[in-house]
PDB file of C-alpha atoms in Angstrom:
ATOM      1  CA  MET A 157       8.894  17.944   8.557  1.00  0.00           C
ATOM      2  CA  ASN A 158       9.017  19.631  11.957  1.00  0.00           C
ATOM      3  CA  TRP A 159       5.569  18.667  12.957  1.00  0.00           C
ATOM      4  CA  TYR A 160       6.480  14.874  10.990  1.00  0.00           C
ATOM      5  CA  ARG A 161       9.752  14.833  14.419  1.00  0.00           C
ATOM      6  CA  ARG A 162       6.693  15.386  17.188  1.00  0.00           C
ATOM      7  CA  HIS A 163       3.560  13.235  15.155  1.00  0.00           C
ATOM      8  CA  GLY A 164       4.449  10.815  12.629  1.00  0.00           C
ATOM      9  CA  ARG A 165       3.890   7.484  13.278  1.00  0.00           C
ATOM     10  CA  ASP A 166       5.685   4.841  14.849  1.00  0.00           C
ATOM     11  CA  LEU A 167       5.658   2.204  12.368  1.00  0.00           C
ATOM     12  CA  PRO A 168       7.513  -1.150  12.031  1.00  0.00           C
ATOM     13  CA  TRP A 169       8.466  -0.615   8.422  1.00  0.00           C
ATOM     14  CA  ARG A 170      10.147   2.693   8.675  1.00  0.00           C
ATOM     15  CA  HIS A 171      12.545   1.103  11.615  1.00  0.00           C
ATOM     16  CA  THR A 172      14.022  -0.323   7.970  1.00  0.00           C
ATOM     17  CA  ARG A 173      15.906   0.106   5.644  1.00  0.00           C
ATOM     18  CA  ASP A 174      15.569  -3.474   4.021  1.00  0.00           C
ATOM     19  CA  PRO A 175      13.353  -3.941   0.938  1.00  0.00           C
ATOM     20  CA  TYR A 176      12.050  -6.767   1.827  1.00  0.00           C
ATOM     21  CA  ALA A 177      10.426  -5.138   5.087  1.00  0.00           C
ATOM     22  CA  ILE A 178       9.959  -1.774   2.942  1.00  0.00           C
ATOM     23  CA  LEU A 179       7.812  -4.178   0.006  1.00  0.00           C
ATOM     24  CA  VAL A 180       5.708  -6.674   2.402  1.00  0.00           C
ATOM     25  CA  SER A 181       4.477  -3.523   4.325  1.00  0.00           C
ATOM     26  CA  GLU A 182       3.822  -1.149   1.101  1.00  0.00           C
ATOM     27  CA  PHE A 183       1.643  -4.262  -0.580  1.00  0.00           C
ATOM     28  CA  MET A 184      -0.264  -4.783   2.843  1.00  0.00           C
ATOM     29  CA  LEU A 185      -0.711  -1.766   2.257  1.00  0.00           C
ATOM     30  CA  GLN A 186      -2.332  -1.408  -0.024  1.00  0.00           C
ATOM     31  CA  GLN A 187      -6.516  -0.219   0.042  1.00  0.00           C
ATOM     32  CA  THR A 188      -5.809  -1.624   4.526  1.00  0.00           C
ATOM     33  CA  GLN A 189      -5.788   0.197   6.974  1.00  0.00           C
ATOM     34  CA  VAL A 190      -2.299   0.060   9.130  1.00  0.00           C
ATOM     35  CA  ALA A 191      -3.758  -0.619  12.136  1.00  0.00           C
ATOM     36  CA  THR A 192      -5.317  -3.460  10.517  1.00  0.00           C
ATOM     37  CA  VAL A 193      -1.734  -4.437   9.118  1.00  0.00           C
ATOM     38  CA  LEU A 194       0.850  -3.967  12.466  1.00  0.00           C
ATOM     39  CA  PRO A 195      -0.605  -8.122  13.039  1.00  0.00           C
ATOM     40  CA  TYR A 196       0.142  -9.322  10.153  1.00  0.00           C
ATOM     41  CA  TYR A 197       3.155  -7.430   9.330  1.00  0.00           C
ATOM     42  CA  ASN A 198       4.879  -8.547  12.035  1.00  0.00           C
ATOM     43  CA  GLU A 199       2.986 -12.719  11.825  1.00  0.00           C
ATOM     44  CA  TRP A 200       4.561 -12.316   8.472  1.00  0.00           C
ATOM     45  CA  PHE A 201       8.054 -11.940   9.775  1.00  0.00           C
ATOM     46  CA  ARG A 202       7.709 -14.804  11.367  1.00  0.00           C
ATOM     47  CA  ARG A 203       7.365 -17.565   8.595  1.00  0.00           C
ATOM     48  CA  PHE A 204       8.720 -15.853   5.736  1.00  0.00           C
ATOM     49  CA  PRO A 205      11.378 -14.133   7.570  1.00  0.00           C
ATOM     50  CA  ASP A 206      13.289 -12.688   3.116  1.00  0.00           C
ATOM     51  CA  PHE A 207      12.137 -13.053   0.198  1.00  0.00           C
ATOM     52  CA  SER A 208      14.635 -16.735   0.026  1.00  0.00           C
ATOM     53  CA  ALA A 209      12.508 -18.258   2.569  1.00  0.00           C
ATOM     54  CA  LEU A 210       9.000 -16.501   0.704  1.00  0.00           C
ATOM     55  CA  ALA A 211      10.631 -18.161  -2.639  1.00  0.00           C
ATOM     56  CA  ARG A 212      10.870 -21.112  -1.020  1.00  0.00           C
ATOM     57  CA  ALA A 213       7.142 -21.465   0.316  1.00  0.00           C
ATOM     58  CA  SER A 214       3.987 -23.164  -1.585  1.00  0.00           C
ATOM     59  CA  GLU A 215       1.031 -20.965  -2.549  1.00  0.00           C
ATOM     60  CA  SER A 216      -0.876 -22.136  -0.211  1.00  0.00           C
ATOM     61  CA  ASP A 217       1.275 -21.352   2.924  1.00  0.00           C
ATOM     62  CA  VAL A 218       1.230 -18.079   1.736  1.00  0.00           C
ATOM     63  CA  LEU A 219      -2.290 -17.583   1.259  1.00  0.00           C
ATOM     64  CA  HIS A 220      -2.930 -19.099   4.535  1.00  0.00           C
ATOM     65  CA  ALA A 221      -0.445 -16.010   6.082  1.00  0.00           C
ATOM     66  CA  TRP A 222      -2.575 -12.779   3.844  1.00  0.00           C
ATOM     67  CA  GLN A 223      -5.674 -14.964   5.299  1.00  0.00           C
ATOM     68  CA  GLY A 224      -8.260 -12.467   6.380  1.00  0.00           C
ATOM     69  CA  LEU A 225      -6.564  -8.757   4.402  1.00  0.00           C
ATOM     70  CA  GLY A 226      -7.987  -9.361   0.849  1.00  0.00           C
ATOM     71  CA  TYR A 227      -7.242  -9.012  -2.138  1.00  0.00           C
ATOM     72  CA  TYR A 228      -5.641 -12.037  -2.660  1.00  0.00           C
ATOM     73  CA  ALA A 229      -4.158 -11.164  -5.673  1.00  0.00           C
ATOM     74  CA  ARG A 230      -1.288  -9.174  -3.512  1.00  0.00           C
ATOM     75  CA  ALA A 231      -0.440 -11.809  -1.417  1.00  0.00           C
ATOM     76  CA  ARG A 232       0.040 -14.367  -5.233  1.00  0.00           C
ATOM     77  CA  ASN A 233       2.052 -11.270  -7.021  1.00  0.00           C
ATOM     78  CA  LEU A 234       4.326 -10.994  -3.206  1.00  0.00           C
ATOM     79  CA  HIS A 235       5.468 -14.648  -3.891  1.00  0.00           C
ATOM     80  CA  ALA A 236       5.359 -14.493  -7.061  1.00  0.00           C
ATOM     81  CA  THR A 237       7.868 -11.347  -6.894  1.00  0.00           C
ATOM     82  CA  ALA A 238      10.626 -13.264  -4.313  1.00  0.00           C
ATOM     83  CA  LYS A 239      10.956 -16.060  -6.408  1.00  0.00           C
ATOM     84  CA  THR A 240      11.352 -12.954  -9.323  1.00  0.00           C
ATOM     85  CA  ILE A 241      14.382 -11.977  -6.392  1.00  0.00           C
ATOM     86  CA  VAL A 242      16.394 -14.646  -5.902  1.00  0.00           C
ATOM     87  CA  ASP A 243      16.405 -16.486  -9.413  1.00  0.00           C
ATOM     88  CA  ARG A 244      16.773 -13.300 -10.955  1.00  0.00           C
ATOM     89  CA  TYR A 245      18.977 -11.365  -9.241  1.00  0.00           C
ATOM     90  CA  GLY A 246      20.073 -13.559  -6.611  1.00  0.00           C
ATOM     91  CA  CYS A 247      17.958 -12.384  -3.275  1.00  0.00           C
ATOM     92  CA  ARG A 248      19.362  -8.753  -4.273  1.00  0.00           C
ATOM     93  CA  PHE A 249      16.659  -5.973  -4.686  1.00  0.00           C
ATOM     94  CA  PRO A 250      17.180  -4.040  -8.070  1.00  0.00           C
ATOM     95  CA  LYS A 251      17.152  -0.503  -6.083  1.00  0.00           C
ATOM     96  CA  SER A 252      16.691   0.977 -10.400  1.00  0.00           C
ATOM     97  CA  ILE A 253      13.363   1.501 -10.264  1.00  0.00           C
ATOM     98  CA  GLU A 254      12.873   0.390 -14.286  1.00  0.00           C
ATOM     99  CA  GLN A 255      13.564  -3.095 -12.966  1.00  0.00           C
ATOM    100  CA  THR A 256      11.641  -3.270 -10.022  1.00  0.00           C
ATOM    101  CA  ARG A 257       8.755  -2.076 -12.061  1.00  0.00           C
ATOM    102  CA  GLN A 258       9.010  -4.792 -14.184  1.00  0.00           C
ATOM    103  CA  LEU A 259       8.258  -6.911 -10.949  1.00  0.00           C
ATOM    104  CA  PRO A 260       4.564  -8.289 -10.445  1.00  0.00           C
ATOM    105  CA  GLY A 261       2.143  -6.576  -9.055  1.00  0.00           C
ATOM    106  CA  ILE A 262       4.679  -3.505  -8.375  1.00  0.00           C
ATOM    107  CA  GLY A 263       3.260  -0.318 -10.338  1.00  0.00           C
ATOM    108  CA  LYS A 264       4.687   3.049 -10.312  1.00  0.00           C
ATOM    109  CA  TYR A 265       4.065   4.315  -6.025  1.00  0.00           C
ATOM    110  CA  ILE A 266       5.190   1.435  -4.953  1.00  0.00           C
ATOM    111  CA  ALA A 267       8.298   1.050  -7.055  1.00  0.00           C
ATOM    112  CA  HIS A 268       8.663   4.995  -5.603  1.00  0.00           C
ATOM    113  CA  ALA A 269       8.361   3.751  -1.481  1.00  0.00           C
ATOM    114  CA  VAL A 270      10.922   1.574  -2.266  1.00  0.00           C
ATOM    115  CA  ALA A 271      13.678   3.803  -3.552  1.00  0.00           C
ATOM    116  CA  ALA A 272      13.012   6.076  -1.015  1.00  0.00           C
ATOM    117  CA  PHE A 273      12.326   3.773   2.275  1.00  0.00           C
ATOM    118  CA  ALA A 274      14.854   1.346   1.658  1.00  0.00           C
ATOM    119  CA  PHE A 275      17.537   3.353  -0.817  1.00  0.00           C
ATOM    120  CA  ASP A 276      16.301   7.010   0.060  1.00  0.00           C
ATOM    121  CA  GLN A 277      16.411   7.861  -3.681  1.00  0.00           C
ATOM    122  CA  SER A 278      15.137  11.591  -3.957  1.00  0.00           C
ATOM    123  CA  VAL A 279      11.588  10.815  -5.578  1.00  0.00           C
ATOM    124  CA  PRO A 280       7.909  11.203  -5.124  1.00  0.00           C
ATOM    125  CA  ILE A 281       5.672   8.795  -3.454  1.00  0.00           C
ATOM    126  CA  VAL A 282       1.514   9.783  -4.258  1.00  0.00           C
ATOM    127  CA  GLU A 283      -0.334   7.034  -2.880  1.00  0.00           C
ATOM    128  CA  ALA A 284      -3.712   8.200  -0.561  1.00  0.00           C
ATOM    129  CA  ASN A 285      -3.443  10.435   1.922  1.00  0.00           C
ATOM    130  CA  ALA A 286      -0.756  11.882  -0.534  1.00  0.00           C
ATOM    131  CA  ALA A 287      -2.743  12.703  -2.749  1.00  0.00           C
ATOM    132  CA  ARG A 288      -5.352  14.408  -0.608  1.00  0.00           C
ATOM    133  CA  VAL A 289      -3.290  16.419   1.066  1.00  0.00           C
ATOM    134  CA  LEU A 290      -1.996  17.813  -2.148  1.00  0.00           C
ATOM    135  CA  ALA A 291      -4.838  18.180  -3.942  1.00  0.00           C
ATOM    136  CA  ARG A 292      -5.966  19.931  -1.476  1.00  0.00           C
ATOM    137  CA  ILE A 293      -3.009  22.096  -0.818  1.00  0.00           C
ATOM    138  CA  PHE A 294      -3.044  22.919  -5.054  1.00  0.00           C
ATOM    139  CA  ASN A 295      -6.594  23.317  -5.183  1.00  0.00           C
ATOM    140  CA  LEU A 296      -6.957  20.634  -7.739  1.00  0.00           C
ATOM    141  CA  GLN A 297     -10.130  20.662  -9.723  1.00  0.00           C
ATOM    142  CA  THR A 298      -9.573  18.370 -11.831  1.00  0.00           C
ATOM    143  CA  SER A 299      -9.763  14.328 -10.792  1.00  0.00           C
ATOM    144  CA  ILE A 300      -7.522  12.876  -9.433  1.00  0.00           C
ATOM    145  CA  ASP A 301      -8.283   9.412 -11.026  1.00  0.00           C
ATOM    146  CA  LYS A 302      -8.464  10.376 -14.579  1.00  0.00           C
ATOM    147  CA  SER A 303      -4.292  10.830 -16.280  1.00  0.00           C
ATOM    148  CA  ALA A 304      -4.105  14.889 -15.866  1.00  0.00           C
ATOM    149  CA  GLY A 305      -4.900  14.957 -12.490  1.00  0.00           C
ATOM    150  CA  ARG A 306      -3.013  11.730 -11.598  1.00  0.00           C
ATOM    151  CA  GLU A 307       0.260  13.934 -13.662  1.00  0.00           C
ATOM    152  CA  PHE A 308      -0.545  16.634 -11.842  1.00  0.00           C
ATOM    153  CA  LEU A 309       0.096  15.870  -8.521  1.00  0.00           C
ATOM    154  CA  TRP A 310       2.891  13.365  -9.509  1.00  0.00           C
ATOM    155  CA  ASN A 311       5.088  16.116 -10.460  1.00  0.00           C
ATOM    156  CA  ARG A 312       4.415  18.326  -7.810  1.00  0.00           C
ATOM    157  CA  ALA A 313       4.954  15.711  -5.040  1.00  0.00           C
ATOM    158  CA  ARG A 314       7.954  15.176  -7.213  1.00  0.00           C
ATOM    159  CA  GLN A 315       8.797  19.628  -7.230  1.00  0.00           C
ATOM    160  CA  PHE A 316       9.239  19.500  -3.332  1.00  0.00           C
ATOM    161  CA  VAL A 317      10.606  15.890  -2.598  1.00  0.00           C
ATOM    162  CA  PRO A 318      13.935  17.638  -1.289  1.00  0.00           C
ATOM    163  CA  GLU A 319      17.464  15.814  -2.213  1.00  0.00           C
ATOM    164  CA  CYS A 320      18.622  14.428   0.368  1.00  0.00           C
ATOM    165  CA  GLY A 321      15.708  12.501   3.383  1.00  0.00           C
ATOM    166  CA  ALA A 322      13.313  11.625   1.074  1.00  0.00           C
ATOM    167  CA  ALA A 323      12.197   8.624   2.845  1.00  0.00           C
ATOM    168  CA  ARG A 324      11.315  10.717   5.972  1.00  0.00           C
ATOM    169  CA  PHE A 325       9.796  13.794   3.856  1.00  0.00           C
ATOM    170  CA  ASN A 326       7.410  10.326   2.214  1.00  0.00           C
ATOM    171  CA  SER A 327       6.831   9.725   4.822  1.00  0.00           C
ATOM    172  CA  ALA A 328       5.749  12.313   7.504  1.00  0.00           C
ATOM    173  CA  LEU A 329       3.622  13.969   3.429  1.00  0.00           C
ATOM    174  CA  VAL A 330       1.550  10.484   4.320  1.00  0.00           C
ATOM    175  CA  ASP A 331       0.823  10.508   7.553  1.00  0.00           C
ATOM    176  CA  LEU A 332      -0.132  14.855   7.128  1.00  0.00           C
ATOM    177  CA  GLY A 333      -2.974  13.041   5.198  1.00  0.00           C
ATOM    178  CA  ALA A 334      -3.632  10.527   8.187  1.00  0.00           C
ATOM    179  CA  LEU A 335      -3.750  12.189  11.066  1.00  0.00           C
ATOM    180  CA  ILE A 336      -4.789  15.849  10.062  1.00  0.00           C
ATOM    181  CA  CYS A 337      -5.914  16.139   6.025  1.00  0.00           C
ATOM    182  CA  LEU A 338      -8.109  13.199   7.003  1.00  0.00           C
ATOM    183  CA  PRO A 339     -10.905  12.735   4.387  1.00  0.00           C
ATOM    184  CA  ARG A 340     -14.551  14.248   5.507  1.00  0.00           C
ATOM    185  CA  LYS A 341     -13.231  16.026   8.366  1.00  0.00           C
ATOM    186  CA  PRO A 342      -9.954  17.551   7.417  1.00  0.00           C
ATOM    187  CA  ARG A 343      -8.441  19.632  11.083  1.00  0.00           C
ATOM    188  CA  CYS A 344      -7.290  22.550   9.054  1.00  0.00           C
ATOM    189  CA  ARG A 345      -6.654  24.225  12.332  1.00  0.00           C
ATOM    190  CA  ILE A 346      -3.540  22.437  13.595  1.00  0.00           C
ATOM    191  CA  CYS A 347      -2.809  21.845  10.538  1.00  0.00           C
ATOM    192  CA  PRO A 348       1.286  22.802   9.900  1.00  0.00           C
ATOM    193  CA  VAL A 349       0.797  23.865   6.232  1.00  0.00           C
ATOM    194  CA  ARG A 350      -2.283  25.413   6.699  1.00  0.00           C
ATOM    195  CA  LYS A 351      -0.916  29.069   5.146  1.00  0.00           C
ATOM    196  CA  PHE A 352      -0.381  27.879   2.276  1.00  0.00           C
ATOM    197  CA  CYS A 353      -3.475  25.694   1.586  1.00  0.00           C
ATOM    198  CA  ARG A 354      -5.493  26.843  -1.032  1.00  0.00           C
ATOM    199  CA  ALA A 355      -8.413  25.630  -0.305  1.00  0.00           C
ATOM    200  CA  THR A 356     -11.550  26.885  -0.403  1.00  0.00           C
ATOM    201  CA  ASN A 357     -13.447  23.456   0.380  1.00  0.00           C
ATOM    202  CA  PRO A 358     -11.292  20.551   1.517  1.00  0.00           C
ATOM    203  CA  GLU A 359     -14.001  18.561   2.693  1.00  0.00           C
ATOM    204  CA  ILE A 360     -14.841  17.923  -1.385  1.00  0.00           C
ATOM    205  CA  LEU A 361     -11.563  17.814  -2.720  1.00  0.00           C
ATOM    206  CA  PRO A 362      -9.967  15.680  -4.133  1.00  0.00           C
ATOM    207  CA  VAL A 363     -12.055  15.670  -6.756  1.00  0.00           C
ATOM    208  CA  LYS A 364     -12.991  11.668  -8.470  1.00  0.00           C
ATOM    209  CA  LYS A 365     -14.769   9.739 -10.481  1.00  0.00           C
ATOM    210  CA  THR A 366     -18.015   8.745  -9.770  1.00  0.00           C
ATOM    211  CA  ARG A 367     -18.564   4.701  -8.819  1.00  0.00           C
ATOM    212  CA  PRO A 368     -19.018   2.672 -10.400  1.00  0.00           C
ATOM    213  CA  CYS A 369     -23.145   1.416  -8.917  1.00  0.00           C
ATOM    214  CA  THR A 370     -22.291  -2.064  -7.269  1.00  0.00           C
ATOM    215  CA  LYS A 371     -23.097  -5.908  -8.543  1.00  0.00           C
ATOM    216  CA  GLN A 372     -25.119  -7.710  -6.329  1.00  0.00           C
ATOM    217  CA  LEU A 373     -24.047 -11.193  -7.296  1.00  0.00           C
ATOM    218  CA  THR A 374     -25.340 -14.633  -6.222  1.00  0.00           C
ATOM    219  CA  GLU A 375     -23.653 -17.293  -5.368  1.00  0.00           C
ATOM    220  CA  ASN A 376     -24.945 -21.602  -3.930  1.00  0.00           C
ATOM    221  CA  HIS A 377     -22.932 -23.756  -1.839  1.00  0.00           C
ATOM    222  CA  GLY A 378     -23.118 -27.088   0.274  1.00  0.00           C
ATOM    223  CA  PHE A 379     -22.689 -27.290   3.133  1.00  0.00           C
ATOM    224  CA  VAL A 380     -21.879 -30.783   3.660  1.00  0.00           C
ATOM    225  CA  VAL A 381     -21.101 -32.742   6.683  1.00  0.00           C
ATOM    226  CA  LYS A 382     -20.188 -35.953   7.264  1.00  0.00           C
ATOM    227  CA  GLN A 383     -18.452 -37.502  10.817  1.00  0.00           C
ATOM    228  CA  ASN A 384     -17.387 -34.192  11.938  1.00  0.00           C
ATOM    229  CA  LYS A 385     -15.572 -33.230   9.081  1.00  0.00           C
ATOM    230  CA  ILE A 386     -16.655 -30.238   6.383  1.00  0.00           C
ATOM    231  CA  LEU A 387     -16.000 -30.742   3.061  1.00  0.00           C
ATOM    232  CA  LEU A 388     -14.571 -27.557   1.048  1.00  0.00           C
ATOM    233  CA  GLU A 389     -14.051 -27.969  -2.535  1.00  0.00           C
ATOM    234  CA  ARG A 390     -10.298 -25.140  -4.791  1.00  0.00           C
ATOM    235  CA  SER A 391     -12.498 -22.838  -6.066  1.00  0.00           C
ATOM    236  CA  ARG A 392     -12.105 -22.556  -9.865  1.00  0.00           C
ATOM    237  CA  GLY A 393     -13.677 -19.139 -10.039  1.00  0.00           C
ATOM    238  CA  ARG A 394     -13.078 -16.126  -9.020  1.00  0.00           C
ATOM    239  CA  TRP A 395     -12.075 -17.303  -6.097  1.00  0.00           C
ATOM    240  CA  ARG A 396      -9.026 -18.472  -7.727  1.00  0.00           C
ATOM    241  CA  GLY A 397      -7.712 -22.197  -5.885  1.00  0.00           C
ATOM    242  CA  MET A 398      -9.134 -20.971  -2.348  1.00  0.00           C
ATOM    243  CA  TRP A 399     -11.457 -23.016  -0.802  1.00  0.00           C
ATOM    244  CA  ILE A 400     -13.848 -22.647   0.030  1.00  0.00           C
ATOM    245  CA  LEU A 401     -18.075 -24.549   1.133  1.00  0.00           C
TER     246      LEU A 401
END
């Protein structure tokens, strides 16, 4: 916590307790780096400042605002969640983790993140950065992609989280992984928790399942131009309604 006060990242979603703002940030940060998210996050709030504005928007407008972030299912789920919050909860985000997890696209991590960062509930969060820190501190040799490994990490994180100040603690754990406990070249010499770390070879941790081979797909498209206009069609395949050649 002392390290975080001096070196923690100054991010816009850390200056609010608005569950909508927290939720948007968490959806955007899934599989996307912070530097990429920042400009999208600010522009998103100019177009959709709250759940009501997002719920009223068309799917086309939502996907356009998301354009460039990739993994467009996140945008569709966020849109669907906004509609549910407006219709079922009267624009008030539920504080219950169980209710939150019933919303579209929200799993354990995002539900806990909103509970911790918006409502300061004493709950752990385990995303990629925190998982790496915890796996190394405890020298975990079990794959974190398997249920036993995931359960171990969540249980350890639960033991650490304080009764008060869970938001700051979880932010500190995430930043420790993002800035110090790096994936390939951990900065162990300046790590504030190095005296607690049991990892003998941190570079190879956390253990993960072997990735499946990449599939190469070939798609055929026609580039049709007439009178300075390009012919597009709305996809019915894996691009799910997006406009393509």
